[in-house]
XYZ file of C-alpha atoms in Angstrom:
132
model
C 25.984 -28.142 -21.255
C 23.072 -29.627 -19.342
C 24.503 -28.335 -16.076
C 24.949 -24.848 -17.549
C 21.308 -24.709 -18.699
C 20.137 -25.852 -15.254
C 22.227 -23.187 -13.495
C 21.072 -20.517 -15.946
C 17.427 -21.534 -15.489
C 17.754 -21.397 -11.703
C 19.409 -17.973 -11.859
C 16.657 -16.623 -14.117
C 14.015 -18.054 -11.821
C 15.593 -16.343 -8.798
C 15.742 -13.005 -10.642
C 12.129 -13.361 -11.798
C 11.001 -14.195 -8.267
C 12.890 -11.205 -6.839
C 11.323 -8.847 -9.382
C 7.869 -10.257 -8.713
C 8.227 -9.820 -4.959
C 9.567 -6.285 -5.375
C 6.623 -5.416 -7.615
C 4.101 -6.160 -4.868
C 4.802 -2.940 -2.975
C 2.911 -0.056 -4.585
C 3.958 2.565 -2.027
C 6.958 3.856 -3.990
C 4.854 4.634 -7.054
C 2.160 6.230 -4.922
C 4.681 8.479 -3.164
C 6.179 9.556 -6.482
C 2.737 10.274 -7.981
C 1.747 12.536 -5.088
C 5.132 14.289 -5.101
C 4.795 14.875 -8.853
C 1.359 16.416 -8.204
C 2.927 18.875 -5.745
C 2.149 17.141 -2.443
C 4.536 16.913 0.487
C 4.905 13.228 1.371
C 5.863 11.954 4.814
C 6.190 8.302 5.816
C 5.693 7.621 9.506
C 5.457 4.652 11.820
C 2.125 2.912 12.146
C 2.360 2.921 15.928
C -0.235 5.236 17.389
C -2.559 5.213 14.377
C -5.994 4.755 15.955
C -7.739 3.373 12.875
C -5.065 0.771 12.228
C -4.695 -0.354 15.828
C -8.457 -0.635 16.313
C -8.902 -2.741 13.164
C -6.006 -5.170 13.564
C -6.205 -8.436 15.450
C -3.846 -9.067 18.354
C -1.791 -11.342 16.093
C -1.479 -8.611 13.442
C -0.545 -6.021 16.067
C 2.554 -8.085 16.873
C 3.829 -7.201 13.375
C 2.873 -3.520 13.533
C 6.339 -2.543 12.295
C 5.472 -4.078 8.888
C 2.832 -1.374 8.359
C 3.499 2.287 7.519
C 1.488 5.479 7.324
C 2.013 7.733 4.309
C 0.669 11.268 4.701
C 0.435 13.443 1.576
C -0.342 17.154 2.090
C -0.921 20.074 -0.222
C -2.376 23.342 1.086
C -6.088 22.444 1.445
C -5.820 18.768 0.526
C -4.404 15.724 2.265
C -4.433 11.961 1.971
C -3.611 9.337 4.574
C -2.491 6.034 3.114
C -1.816 2.849 5.042
C 0.841 0.570 3.600
C 0.049 -3.032 4.536
C 2.548 -5.905 4.379
C 0.478 -7.414 1.530
C -2.820 -7.057 -0.316
C -4.012 -10.150 1.561
C -3.538 -8.320 4.854
C -5.899 -5.588 3.628
C -8.526 -8.263 2.903
C -8.127 -9.667 6.401
C -8.693 -6.244 7.967
C -11.518 -5.006 5.734
C -13.225 -8.349 5.130
C -14.177 -9.651 1.690
C -17.107 -7.238 1.155
C -15.243 -4.205 2.495
C -12.248 -5.043 0.347
C -14.376 -5.420 -2.797
C -16.109 -2.079 -2.132
C -12.764 -0.367 -1.525
C -11.378 -1.758 -4.793
C -14.468 -0.532 -6.676
C -14.094 2.910 -5.077
C -10.407 3.107 -6.023
C -9.212 3.049 -2.410
C -6.898 0.023 -2.877
C -3.688 0.112 -4.896
C -1.504 -2.968 -4.487
C -0.727 -3.244 -0.781
C -1.856 0.321 0.025
C -5.205 1.557 1.309
C -6.314 5.189 0.934
C -7.825 5.869 4.321
C -8.581 9.582 4.542
C -8.787 11.809 1.486
C -9.551 15.313 2.771
C -9.989 18.584 0.953
C -11.917 20.347 -1.718
C -10.925 18.033 -4.552
C -11.343 14.480 -3.219
C -11.875 12.935 -6.698
C -8.427 14.270 -7.721
C -6.823 12.785 -4.599
C -8.403 9.404 -5.334
C -7.458 9.642 -9.014
C -3.771 10.233 -8.171
C -3.890 7.213 -5.854
C -5.615 4.918 -8.377
C -3.316 5.807 -11.262
C -0.046 5.634 -9.321
């Protein structure tokens, strides 16, 4: 019985850890929120993104394939979102103060950073991002 409880506890711990790690990536919810709002969503490689490449260290650039660019477009509105490997990576790039200001402004959601909201209704674009 003791062995069964130990095995069951380990299995539950593994499942809990897997769910926790899967919950760190906010990009799926963000994509769905923009699609629900009528935006066309395209996920592209991070290679060639000037902002990202100019703000990453050489060490971070080695793992550029862990980043992604999510572009959401709707007639006169668009949003460019950078998916980082983790929320900690955003802090490293923006710095503590920049990160805190971005969180206050609603430009951070999990491991995603809203880089360029463009259009006539920027508060709506930010609101979709924050509430995703």
